[in-house]
Tab-separated table of N, CA and C in Angstrom:
chain	number	residue	atom	x	y	z
A	1	MET	N	-11.111	8.911	15.800
A	1	MET	CA	-10.537	7.342	15.445
A	1	MET	C	-9.681	7.267	15.955
A	2	GLU	N	-9.527	6.038	16.654
A	2	GLU	CA	-7.742	5.451	17.284
A	2	GLU	C	-7.165	5.079	15.888
A	3	ASN	N	-6.090	5.261	16.052
A	3	ASN	CA	-5.155	4.670	14.942
A	3	ASN	C	-5.197	3.437	14.488
A	4	ALA	N	-5.206	2.592	16.159
A	4	ALA	CA	-5.191	1.196	15.705
A	4	ALA	C	-6.613	0.757	15.004
A	5	ASP	N	-7.837	1.510	14.613
A	5	ASP	CA	-8.825	1.446	13.959
A	5	ASP	C	-8.470	1.770	12.467
A	6	LEU	N	-7.636	2.043	12.267
A	6	LEU	CA	-7.509	2.549	10.771
A	6	LEU	C	-8.129	1.630	9.966
A	7	LEU	N	-9.221	2.089	9.011
A	7	LEU	CA	-9.267	1.095	7.780
A	7	LEU	C	-8.469	1.519	6.354
A	8	LEU	N	-8.625	0.633	5.449
A	8	LEU	CA	-7.710	1.098	4.227
A	8	LEU	C	-8.551	1.906	3.600
A	9	SER	N	-9.995	1.632	3.648
A	9	SER	CA	-10.783	2.439	2.882
A	9	SER	C	-10.730	3.448	3.483
A	10	GLN	N	-10.426	4.345	4.722
A	10	GLN	CA	-10.408	5.484	4.993
A	10	GLN	C	-9.121	6.232	4.764
A	11	VAL	N	-8.141	5.739	4.276
A	11	VAL	CA	-6.871	6.490	4.133
A	11	VAL	C	-6.484	6.230	2.813
A	12	ILE	N	-7.174	5.470	1.849
A	12	ILE	CA	-6.351	5.338	0.501
A	12	ILE	C	-7.047	6.193	-0.217
A	13	LEU	N	-5.972	7.143	-0.725
A	13	LEU	CA	-6.228	8.728	-1.282
A	13	LEU	C	-6.598	8.664	-2.842
A	14	PRO	N	-7.523	9.453	-3.062
A	14	PRO	CA	-7.906	9.156	-4.489
A	14	PRO	C	-6.871	9.909	-5.659
A	15	GLN	N	-5.994	10.864	-4.929
A	15	GLN	CA	-5.099	11.477	-5.668
A	15	GLN	C	-3.761	10.455	-5.786
A	16	ALA	N	-4.010	9.508	-4.592
A	16	ALA	CA	-2.803	8.628	-5.223
A	16	ALA	C	-2.893	7.215	-5.302
A	17	VAL	N	-3.997	7.284	-6.242
A	17	VAL	CA	-4.390	5.837	-6.851
A	17	VAL	C	-3.965	5.863	-8.379
A	18	ASP	N	-3.344	4.985	-8.723
A	18	ASP	CA	-2.888	4.810	-10.466
A	18	ASP	C	-2.968	3.330	-10.824
A	19	PHE	N	-4.255	3.538	-11.737
A	19	PHE	CA	-4.554	1.907	-12.126
A	19	PHE	C	-3.491	1.531	-13.190
A	20	GLU	N	-2.661	2.522	-13.690
A	20	GLU	CA	-1.915	2.138	-14.797
A	20	GLU	C	-0.373	1.665	-14.728
A	21	LEU	N	0.088	2.658	-13.647
A	21	LEU	CA	1.604	2.481	-13.640
A	21	LEU	C	2.426	2.284	-14.955
A	22	GLU	N	2.000	3.435	-15.636
A	22	GLU	CA	2.724	3.146	-17.221
A	22	GLU	C	3.972	3.435	-17.173
A	23	GLY	N	4.469	2.699	-18.073
A	23	GLY	CA	6.045	3.038	-18.260
A	23	GLY	C	6.876	2.622	-16.936
A	24	LEU	N	6.334	2.040	-15.731
A	24	LEU	CA	7.054	1.790	-14.763
A	24	LEU	C	7.304	0.441	-14.954
A	25	THR	N	8.730	-0.099	-14.577
A	25	THR	CA	8.854	-1.720	-14.567
A	25	THR	C	9.852	-2.040	-13.533
A	26	ARG	N	10.061	-1.199	-12.596
A	26	ARG	CA	11.187	-1.613	-11.153
A	26	ARG	C	10.084	-1.172	-10.220
A	27	LYS	N	10.651	-1.739	-9.068
A	27	LYS	CA	9.920	-1.778	-7.884
A	27	LYS	C	10.176	-0.274	-7.340
A	28	GLU	N	11.363	0.399	-7.410
A	28	GLU	CA	11.752	1.283	-6.863
A	28	GLU	C	11.305	2.592	-7.721
A	29	GLU	N	11.300	2.388	-8.852
A	29	GLU	CA	10.162	3.302	-9.720
A	29	GLU	C	8.798	3.301	-9.298
A	30	VAL	N	8.344	2.571	-8.953
A	30	VAL	CA	6.758	2.353	-8.472
A	30	VAL	C	6.868	2.940	-7.052
A	31	ILE	N	7.697	2.863	-6.065
A	31	ILE	CA	7.676	3.120	-4.770
A	31	ILE	C	7.724	4.445	-5.034
A	32	GLU	N	8.414	5.279	-5.553
A	32	GLU	CA	8.876	6.407	-5.710
A	32	GLU	C	7.870	7.377	-6.298
A	33	HIS	N	7.392	6.975	-7.575
A	33	HIS	CA	5.852	7.340	-7.929
A	33	HIS	C	4.842	7.404	-7.042
A	34	LEU	N	4.389	6.582	-6.306
A	34	LEU	CA	3.452	6.603	-5.718
A	34	LEU	C	3.385	7.203	-4.531
A	35	ALA	N	4.992	7.654	-4.182
A	35	ALA	CA	5.695	8.572	-2.784
A	35	ALA	C	5.176	9.755	-3.568
A	36	ASP	N	5.643	10.075	-4.600
A	36	ASP	CA	4.958	11.536	-5.267
A	36	ASP	C	4.162	11.740	-5.171
A	37	ARG	N	2.765	10.861	-5.586
A	37	ARG	CA	1.795	11.117	-5.554
A	37	ARG	C	1.023	11.423	-3.917
A	38	LEU	N	1.617	10.920	-2.824
A	38	LEU	CA	1.435	11.352	-1.490
A	38	LEU	C	1.626	12.560	-1.361
A	39	GLU	N	3.015	12.873	-1.611
A	39	GLU	CA	3.593	14.165	-1.515
A	39	GLU	C	2.325	15.161	-2.136
A	40	GLN	N	2.292	14.886	-3.318
A	40	GLN	CA	1.026	16.140	-3.817
A	40	GLN	C	-0.093	15.575	-3.326
A	41	ALA	N	-0.557	14.898	-2.654
A	41	ALA	CA	-2.152	14.873	-1.757
A	41	ALA	C	-1.715	15.648	-0.628
A	42	GLY	N	-0.704	16.236	0.035
A	42	GLY	CA	-0.354	16.766	0.878
A	42	GLY	C	-0.191	16.053	2.260
A	43	VAL	N	0.128	14.773	2.080
A	43	VAL	CA	0.149	13.980	3.382
A	43	VAL	C	1.674	13.714	3.769
A	44	LEU	N	2.579	14.024	2.956
A	44	LEU	CA	3.677	13.740	3.134
A	44	LEU	C	4.611	15.027	3.055
A	45	SER	N	5.743	15.681	3.847
A	45	SER	CA	6.310	16.740	3.536
A	45	SER	C	7.456	16.869	2.424
A	46	SER	N	7.978	15.437	2.423
A	46	SER	CA	8.996	15.037	1.676
A	46	SER	C	9.101	13.458	1.111
A	47	ALA	N	8.368	13.499	-0.214
A	47	ALA	CA	8.690	12.109	-0.505
A	47	ALA	C	9.831	11.332	-0.339
A	48	ARG	N	10.848	12.119	-0.727
A	48	ARG	CA	12.406	11.706	-0.557
A	48	ARG	C	12.839	11.001	0.778
A	49	GLU	N	12.335	11.904	1.707
A	49	GLU	CA	12.411	11.176	3.192
A	49	GLU	C	11.965	10.120	3.270
A	50	PHE	N	10.403	9.875	2.948
A	50	PHE	CA	9.705	8.717	3.092
A	50	PHE	C	10.118	7.693	2.043
A	51	VAL	N	10.496	7.733	1.108
A	51	VAL	CA	11.103	6.904	0.405
A	51	VAL	C	12.331	6.177	1.012
A	52	ALA	N	13.165	6.926	1.667
A	52	ALA	CA	14.578	6.469	2.145
A	52	ALA	C	14.012	5.622	3.607
A	53	ALA	N	12.727	6.166	4.227
A	53	ALA	CA	12.364	4.836	5.103
A	53	ALA	C	11.694	3.851	4.565
A	54	VAL	N	11.115	3.791	3.728
A	54	VAL	CA	10.503	2.296	2.920
A	54	VAL	C	11.636	1.796	2.621
A	55	TYR	N	12.688	2.280	1.759
A	55	TYR	CA	14.259	1.317	1.588
A	55	TYR	C	14.734	0.817	2.816
A	56	GLU	N	14.475	1.515	3.960
A	56	GLU	CA	15.321	1.314	5.009
A	56	GLU	C	14.048	-0.451	6.095
A	57	ARG	N	12.976	-0.268	5.283
A	57	ARG	CA	12.082	-1.108	6.038
A	57	ARG	C	12.121	-2.329	5.103
A	58	GLU	N	12.327	-2.310	3.559
A	58	GLU	CA	12.688	-3.112	3.015
A	58	GLU	C	13.598	-3.969	3.272
A	59	LYS	N	14.944	-3.669	4.163
A	59	LYS	CA	15.794	-4.581	4.335
A	59	LYS	C	15.757	-5.347	5.439
A	60	GLN	N	14.365	-4.879	6.416
A	60	GLN	CA	14.488	-5.779	7.614
A	60	GLN	C	13.616	-7.309	7.232
A	61	GLY	N	12.804	-6.938	5.868
A	61	GLY	CA	11.959	-8.208	5.703
A	61	GLY	C	11.110	-8.073	4.552
A	62	PRO	N	10.296	-9.226	3.848
A	62	PRO	CA	9.783	-9.124	3.025
A	62	PRO	C	8.430	-8.097	3.254
A	63	THR	N	8.076	-7.713	1.870
A	63	THR	CA	6.770	-6.625	1.851
A	63	THR	C	5.689	-7.328	0.718
A	64	TYR	N	6.680	-8.508	-0.139
A	64	TYR	CA	5.725	-8.942	-1.094
A	64	TYR	C	5.090	-10.005	-0.481
A	65	MET	N	3.645	-10.165	-0.796
A	65	MET	CA	2.722	-11.471	-0.327
A	65	MET	C	2.891	-12.176	-1.780
A	66	LYS	N	2.365	-13.386	-1.454
A	66	LYS	CA	2.132	-14.149	-2.571
A	66	LYS	C	0.871	-13.691	-3.412
A	67	HIS	N	0.341	-14.198	-4.366
A	67	HIS	CA	-1.073	-13.434	-4.985
A	67	HIS	C	-0.893	-12.287	-5.636
A	68	HIS	N	0.321	-12.222	-6.019
A	68	HIS	CA	0.920	-10.764	-6.868
A	68	HIS	C	0.513	-9.245	-5.915
A	69	VAL	N	0.791	-9.415	-4.714
A	69	VAL	CA	0.488	-8.355	-3.850
A	69	VAL	C	1.549	-7.998	-3.129
A	70	ALA	N	2.158	-6.737	-3.293
A	70	ALA	CA	3.193	-5.980	-2.109
A	70	ALA	C	2.575	-4.857	-1.519
A	71	PHE	N	2.992	-4.908	-0.368
A	71	PHE	CA	2.672	-3.500	0.311
A	71	PHE	C	3.799	-3.133	1.395
A	72	PRO	N	4.758	-2.290	0.212
A	72	PRO	CA	5.826	-1.551	1.021
A	72	PRO	C	5.288	-0.805	2.200
A	73	HIS	N	6.075	-0.260	2.998
A	73	HIS	CA	5.731	0.664	3.935
A	73	HIS	C	6.658	1.249	4.571
A	74	GLY	N	6.512	2.528	5.521
A	74	GLY	CA	7.559	3.215	5.960
A	74	GLY	C	6.898	4.097	7.291
A	75	LYS	N	7.743	4.411	8.189
A	75	LYS	CA	7.232	5.142	9.738
A	75	LYS	C	8.406	6.215	9.051
A	76	SER	N	8.126	7.282	9.272
A	76	SER	CA	8.836	8.782	8.802
A	76	SER	C	8.352	10.011	9.616
A	77	PRO	N	9.322	10.987	10.032
A	77	PRO	CA	9.036	11.864	10.640
A	77	PRO	C	7.882	12.787	9.096
A	78	SER	N	8.202	12.441	8.069
A	78	SER	CA	8.018	13.157	6.734
A	78	SER	C	6.487	13.018	6.512
A	79	VAL	N	5.725	11.968	7.243
A	79	VAL	CA	4.499	11.659	7.083
A	79	VAL	C	3.620	12.551	8.011
A	80	LEU	N	2.776	13.147	7.552
A	80	LEU	CA	1.968	14.385	8.226
A	80	LEU	C	0.819	13.473	8.559
A	81	GLN	N	0.144	12.620	7.677
A	81	GLN	CA	-1.171	11.803	8.273
A	81	GLN	C	-0.901	10.471	7.630
A	82	ALA	N	-1.456	9.176	8.422
A	82	ALA	CA	-1.512	8.107	7.989
A	82	ALA	C	-1.900	8.116	6.524
A	83	ALA	N	-1.534	7.297	5.552
A	83	ALA	CA	-2.033	7.338	4.283
A	83	ALA	C	-1.643	6.026	3.306
A	84	VAL	N	-2.279	6.144	2.273
A	84	VAL	CA	-2.188	4.934	1.344
A	84	VAL	C	-2.249	4.934	-0.027
A	85	ALA	N	-1.298	4.740	-0.781
A	85	ALA	CA	-1.134	5.033	-2.379
A	85	ALA	C	-1.318	3.630	-2.833
A	86	PHE	N	-2.077	3.608	-3.877
A	86	PHE	CA	-2.319	2.230	-4.836
A	86	PHE	C	-1.832	2.345	-6.079
A	87	GLY	N	-0.935	1.373	-6.635
A	87	GLY	CA	-0.679	1.304	-7.651
A	87	GLY	C	-0.897	-0.313	-8.571
A	88	ARG	N	-1.745	-0.114	-9.841
A	88	ARG	CA	-1.667	-1.510	-10.209
A	88	ARG	C	-1.243	-1.738	-11.184
A	89	SER	N	-0.548	-2.810	-11.555
A	89	SER	CA	-0.019	-3.225	-13.168
A	89	SER	C	-0.356	-4.473	-13.555
A	90	GLN	N	-1.063	-4.380	-14.833
A	90	GLN	CA	-1.723	-5.459	-15.345
A	90	GLN	C	-0.483	-6.356	-15.686
A	91	ASN	N	0.253	-6.127	-16.180
A	91	ASN	CA	1.818	-7.021	-16.357
A	91	ASN	C	2.568	-7.554	-15.321
A	92	GLY	N	2.334	-6.571	-14.332
A	92	GLY	CA	3.005	-7.248	-13.011
A	92	GLY	C	4.501	-6.436	-13.025
A	93	ILE	N	4.675	-5.930	-11.783
A	93	ILE	CA	6.178	-5.710	-11.868
A	93	ILE	C	7.007	-6.397	-10.967
A	94	PRO	N	8.087	-6.461	-11.324
A	94	PRO	CA	9.193	-7.748	-10.393
A	94	PRO	C	9.436	-7.126	-9.404
A	95	TYR	N	8.849	-7.667	-8.183
A	95	TYR	CA	9.263	-7.268	-6.859
A	95	TYR	C	10.061	-8.174	-5.982
A	96	ASP	N	11.238	-7.986	-5.687
A	96	ASP	CA	12.203	-8.622	-4.961
A	96	ASP	C	13.028	-8.106	-4.191
A	97	ASN	N	13.302	-9.040	-3.003
A	97	ASN	CA	14.504	-8.174	-2.330
A	97	ASN	C	15.422	-9.554	-1.443
A	98	GLU	N	16.099	-9.389	-0.948
A	98	GLU	CA	16.748	-10.508	-0.277
A	98	GLU	C	15.862	-11.584	0.437
A	99	PHE	N	14.640	-11.204	0.897
A	99	PHE	CA	14.286	-12.293	1.301
A	99	PHE	C	12.826	-13.021	0.214
A	100	GLY	N	13.193	-12.530	-0.909
A	100	GLY	CA	12.330	-13.350	-2.056
A	100	GLY	C	11.495	-12.353	-2.762
A	101	GLY	N	10.318	-12.726	-3.174
A	101	GLY	CA	9.473	-11.790	-3.781
A	101	GLY	C	8.977	-12.663	-5.095
A	102	GLY	N	8.331	-11.827	-5.817
A	102	GLY	CA	7.613	-12.326	-7.332
A	102	GLY	C	6.989	-11.153	-8.017
A	103	ILE	N	6.376	-11.212	-8.843
A	103	ILE	CA	5.638	-10.470	-9.308
A	103	ILE	C	4.401	-9.493	-9.051
A	104	ALA	N	4.034	-8.436	-8.729
A	104	ALA	CA	3.195	-7.413	-7.976
A	104	ALA	C	2.350	-7.358	-9.117
A	105	LYS	N	1.233	-7.152	-9.005
A	105	LYS	CA	0.401	-6.452	-9.733
A	105	LYS	C	-0.599	-5.604	-9.056
A	106	LEU	N	-0.645	-5.644	-7.598
A	106	LEU	CA	-1.372	-4.895	-6.737
A	106	LEU	C	-0.367	-4.296	-5.721
A	107	ILE	N	0.072	-3.093	-5.767
A	107	ILE	CA	0.854	-2.460	-4.561
A	107	ILE	C	0.330	-1.406	-3.735
A	108	PHE	N	0.591	-1.412	-2.413
A	108	PHE	CA	0.006	-0.838	-1.569
A	108	PHE	C	0.937	0.226	-0.918
A	109	LEU	N	1.178	1.313	-1.197
A	109	LEU	CA	2.342	1.788	-0.320
A	109	LEU	C	1.817	2.554	0.831
A	110	ILE	N	1.988	2.327	1.914
A	110	ILE	CA	1.546	2.785	3.284
A	110	ILE	C	2.511	3.362	3.872
A	111	ALA	N	2.284	4.830	4.113
A	111	ALA	CA	2.792	5.931	4.654
A	111	ALA	C	2.406	5.896	6.501
A	112	ILE	N	3.199	5.811	7.277
A	112	ILE	CA	2.784	5.763	8.928
A	112	ILE	C	3.350	6.741	9.516
A	113	PRO	N	2.992	8.071	10.434
A	113	PRO	CA	3.538	8.954	10.923
A	113	PRO	C	4.460	8.536	11.938
A	114	GLU	N	5.668	9.101	12.113
A	114	GLU	CA	6.593	8.742	13.332
A	114	GLU	C	6.263	8.310	14.507
A	115	GLU	N	5.165	9.320	14.769
A	115	GLU	CA	4.536	8.922	15.994
A	115	GLU	C	3.645	8.349	16.466
A	116	MET	N	3.088	7.402	15.405
A	116	MET	CA	2.143	6.245	15.613
A	116	MET	C	2.673	5.313	16.343
A	117	GLN	N	1.906	4.791	17.718
A	117	GLN	CA	2.295	4.016	18.393
A	117	GLN	C	2.620	2.599	17.456
A	118	ALA	N	3.376	1.819	17.636
A	118	ALA	CA	3.885	0.473	17.394
A	118	ALA	C	2.545	-0.213	17.082
A	119	THR	N	1.901	-0.602	18.171
A	119	THR	CA	0.878	-1.540	18.446
A	119	THR	C	-0.342	-1.371	17.098
A	120	ALA	N	-0.538	0.190	16.897
A	120	ALA	CA	-1.448	0.688	15.747
A	120	ALA	C	-0.628	0.255	14.437
A	121	TYR	N	0.374	0.919	14.574
A	121	TYR	CA	1.199	0.203	13.026
A	121	TYR	C	0.909	-1.114	12.686
A	122	ILE	N	1.020	-1.888	13.722
A	122	ILE	CA	1.121	-3.487	13.580
A	122	ILE	C	-0.317	-3.766	13.223
A	123	ASN	N	-1.405	-3.198	13.728
A	123	ASN	CA	-2.815	-3.349	13.459
A	123	ASN	C	-2.950	-3.018	12.155
A	124	VAL	N	-2.487	-1.925	11.708
A	124	VAL	CA	-3.070	-1.337	10.494
A	124	VAL	C	-2.411	-2.512	9.646
A	125	LEU	N	-1.247	-2.871	9.450
A	125	LEU	CA	-0.390	-3.931	8.571
A	125	LEU	C	-1.478	-5.224	8.700
A	126	LYS	N	-1.604	-5.538	9.987
A	126	LYS	CA	-2.282	-7.073	9.710
A	126	LYS	C	-3.581	-6.953	9.441
A	127	HIS	N	-4.609	-5.839	9.421
A	127	HIS	CA	-5.701	-5.871	8.949
A	127	HIS	C	-5.628	-5.698	7.083
A	128	LEU	N	-4.756	-4.943	6.965
A	128	LEU	CA	-4.267	-4.743	5.298
A	128	LEU	C	-3.782	-6.048	4.762
A	129	ALA	N	-3.156	-7.042	5.836
A	129	ALA	CA	-2.730	-8.281	5.170
A	129	ALA	C	-3.817	-9.210	4.902
A	130	ARG	N	-5.051	-9.312	6.182
A	130	ARG	CA	-6.031	-10.214	6.230
A	130	ARG	C	-6.803	-9.789	4.902
A	131	LEU	N	-7.195	-8.368	4.491
A	131	LEU	CA	-8.086	-8.321	3.566
A	131	LEU	C	-7.257	-8.709	2.349
A	132	LEU	N	-5.785	-8.458	1.955
A	132	LEU	CA	-5.021	-8.979	0.806
A	132	LEU	C	-4.942	-10.539	0.526
A	133	MET	N	-5.428	-11.039	1.974
A	133	MET	CA	-5.777	-12.676	1.429
A	133	MET	C	-7.187	-13.148	0.980
A	134	GLN	N	-7.946	-12.189	0.735
A	134	GLN	CA	-9.101	-12.566	0.176
A	134	GLN	C	-8.931	-12.357	-1.054
A	135	GLU	N	-9.438	-13.374	-1.993
A	135	GLU	CA	-9.428	-13.681	-3.341
A	135	GLU	C	-10.400	-13.026	-3.822
A	136	SER	N	-11.344	-12.515	-3.416
A	136	SER	CA	-12.352	-11.965	-3.895
A	136	SER	C	-12.099	-10.467	-4.118
A	137	PHE	N	-11.380	-9.877	-2.871
A	137	PHE	CA	-11.086	-8.616	-3.093
A	137	PHE	C	-9.823	-8.659	-3.711
A	138	ARG	N	-9.045	-9.424	-4.238
A	138	ARG	CA	-7.663	-9.093	-5.077
A	138	ARG	C	-8.191	-8.913	-6.464
A	139	GLU	N	-9.341	-9.953	-6.927
A	139	GLU	CA	-9.841	-10.058	-8.012
A	139	GLU	C	-10.368	-8.829	-8.233
A	140	GLU	N	-11.264	-8.248	-7.278
A	140	GLU	CA	-12.117	-7.205	-7.583
A	140	GLU	C	-11.041	-5.584	-7.779
A	141	ALA	N	-9.971	-5.963	-6.838
A	141	ALA	CA	-9.173	-4.536	-7.256
A	141	ALA	C	-8.422	-4.491	-8.420
A	142	LEU	N	-8.085	-5.855	-8.957
A	142	LEU	CA	-7.571	-5.837	-10.298
A	142	LEU	C	-8.873	-5.799	-11.497
A	143	ASP	N	-10.146	-5.657	-11.309
A	143	ASP	CA	-10.787	-5.353	-12.078
A	143	ASP	C	-11.070	-3.945	-12.245
A	144	ALA	N	-11.066	-3.286	-11.067
A	144	ALA	CA	-11.306	-1.698	-10.549
A	144	ALA	C	-11.084	-0.671	-11.832
A	145	ASP	N	-12.030	0.112	-12.278
A	145	ASP	CA	-11.703	0.727	-13.328
A	145	ASP	C	-12.212	2.453	-12.682
A	146	SER	N	-12.390	2.413	-11.343
A	146	SER	CA	-12.669	3.745	-10.880
A	146	SER	C	-12.055	3.845	-9.419
A	147	TYR	N	-11.670	5.037	-8.876
A	147	TYR	CA	-11.480	5.124	-7.324
A	147	TYR	C	-12.397	4.543	-6.487
A	148	GLU	N	-13.669	4.995	-6.914
A	148	GLU	CA	-15.055	4.847	-6.260
A	148	GLU	C	-15.206	2.991	-6.249
A	149	ALA	N	-15.097	2.395	-7.537
A	149	ALA	CA	-15.057	0.969	-7.471
A	149	ALA	C	-13.942	0.239	-6.729
A	150	LEU	N	-12.778	0.991	-6.663
A	150	LEU	CA	-11.622	0.416	-5.649
A	150	LEU	C	-12.184	0.375	-4.262
A	151	ILE	N	-12.667	1.754	-4.068
A	151	ILE	CA	-13.283	1.924	-2.494
A	151	ILE	C	-14.571	1.020	-2.108
A	152	ALA	N	-15.032	0.692	-2.890
A	152	ALA	CA	-16.252	-0.382	-3.012
A	152	ALA	C	-15.662	-1.464	-2.731
A	153	ALA	N	-14.872	-2.187	-3.436
A	153	ALA	CA	-14.472	-3.497	-3.339
A	153	ALA	C	-13.556	-3.539	-1.666
A	154	ILE	N	-12.945	-2.673	-1.428
A	154	ILE	CA	-12.150	-2.618	-0.015
A	154	ILE	C	-13.378	-2.783	0.809
A	155	LYS	N	-14.126	-1.688	0.984
A	155	LYS	CA	-15.215	-1.826	1.859
A	155	LYS	C	-15.701	-3.404	2.190
A	156	ARG	N	-16.154	-3.910	0.947
A	156	ARG	CA	-16.477	-5.414	1.039
A	156	ARG	C	-15.701	-6.254	1.285
A	157	GLY	N	-14.382	-6.068	1.280
A	157	GLY	CA	-13.389	-6.927	1.724
A	157	GLY	C	-13.352	-6.824	3.501
A	158	GLU	N	-13.131	-5.478	3.883
A	158	GLU	CA	-13.140	-5.205	5.020
A	158	GLU	C	-14.076	-5.777	5.950
A	159	THR	N	-15.330	-5.600	5.392
A	159	THR	CA	-16.752	-6.561	6.246
A	159	THR	C	-16.183	-7.842	6.544
A	160	LEU	N	-15.471	-8.490	5.729
A	160	LEU	CA	-15.002	-9.980	5.569
A	160	LEU	C	-14.099	-10.406	6.572
A	161	VAL	N	-12.974	-9.358	7.305
A	161	VAL	CA	-11.722	-9.504	7.673
A	161	VAL	C	-12.123	-8.711	8.995
A	162	GLN	N	-13.278	-8.132	9.470
A	162	GLN	CA	-13.041	-7.314	10.703
A	162	GLN	C	-13.141	-8.036	12.058
A	163	ASP	N	-12.647	-7.857	12.823
A	163	ASP	CA	-12.293	-8.786	14.186
A	163	ASP	C	-13.842	-8.824	14.723
């Protein structure tokens, strides 16, 4: 499969899904927690190096969308394969930077390998943004109680937004 054709349902890892984000109250805590999960899943050689890339990206523009959704992302040599971690907070996490923000309930941490072509990287982000604009998907993601339910919601959403 070409990197440009990557779908969220193919790169979100069960080991990197947290439906509670218990005890986490800051976006930095969530990013670091989800990066640790990606490292434990074997797709990062260094969570710390990847998190540094995410923070650098955060300085360039907003990664918070309206509708209580954030998709922090980073491109780093520490990313061994494209992957996504997912965290959900029923109460929401303040997710702000100099470009604005809001309260994030659905957080998708996107790990992109350094060697991925820029067009493929942009396509992955474009597909995710289109998916996250679907109210039905966001509602299902807020209600999902298992990895399987989350993946089923993602796949239903992906059929709605395919080119």
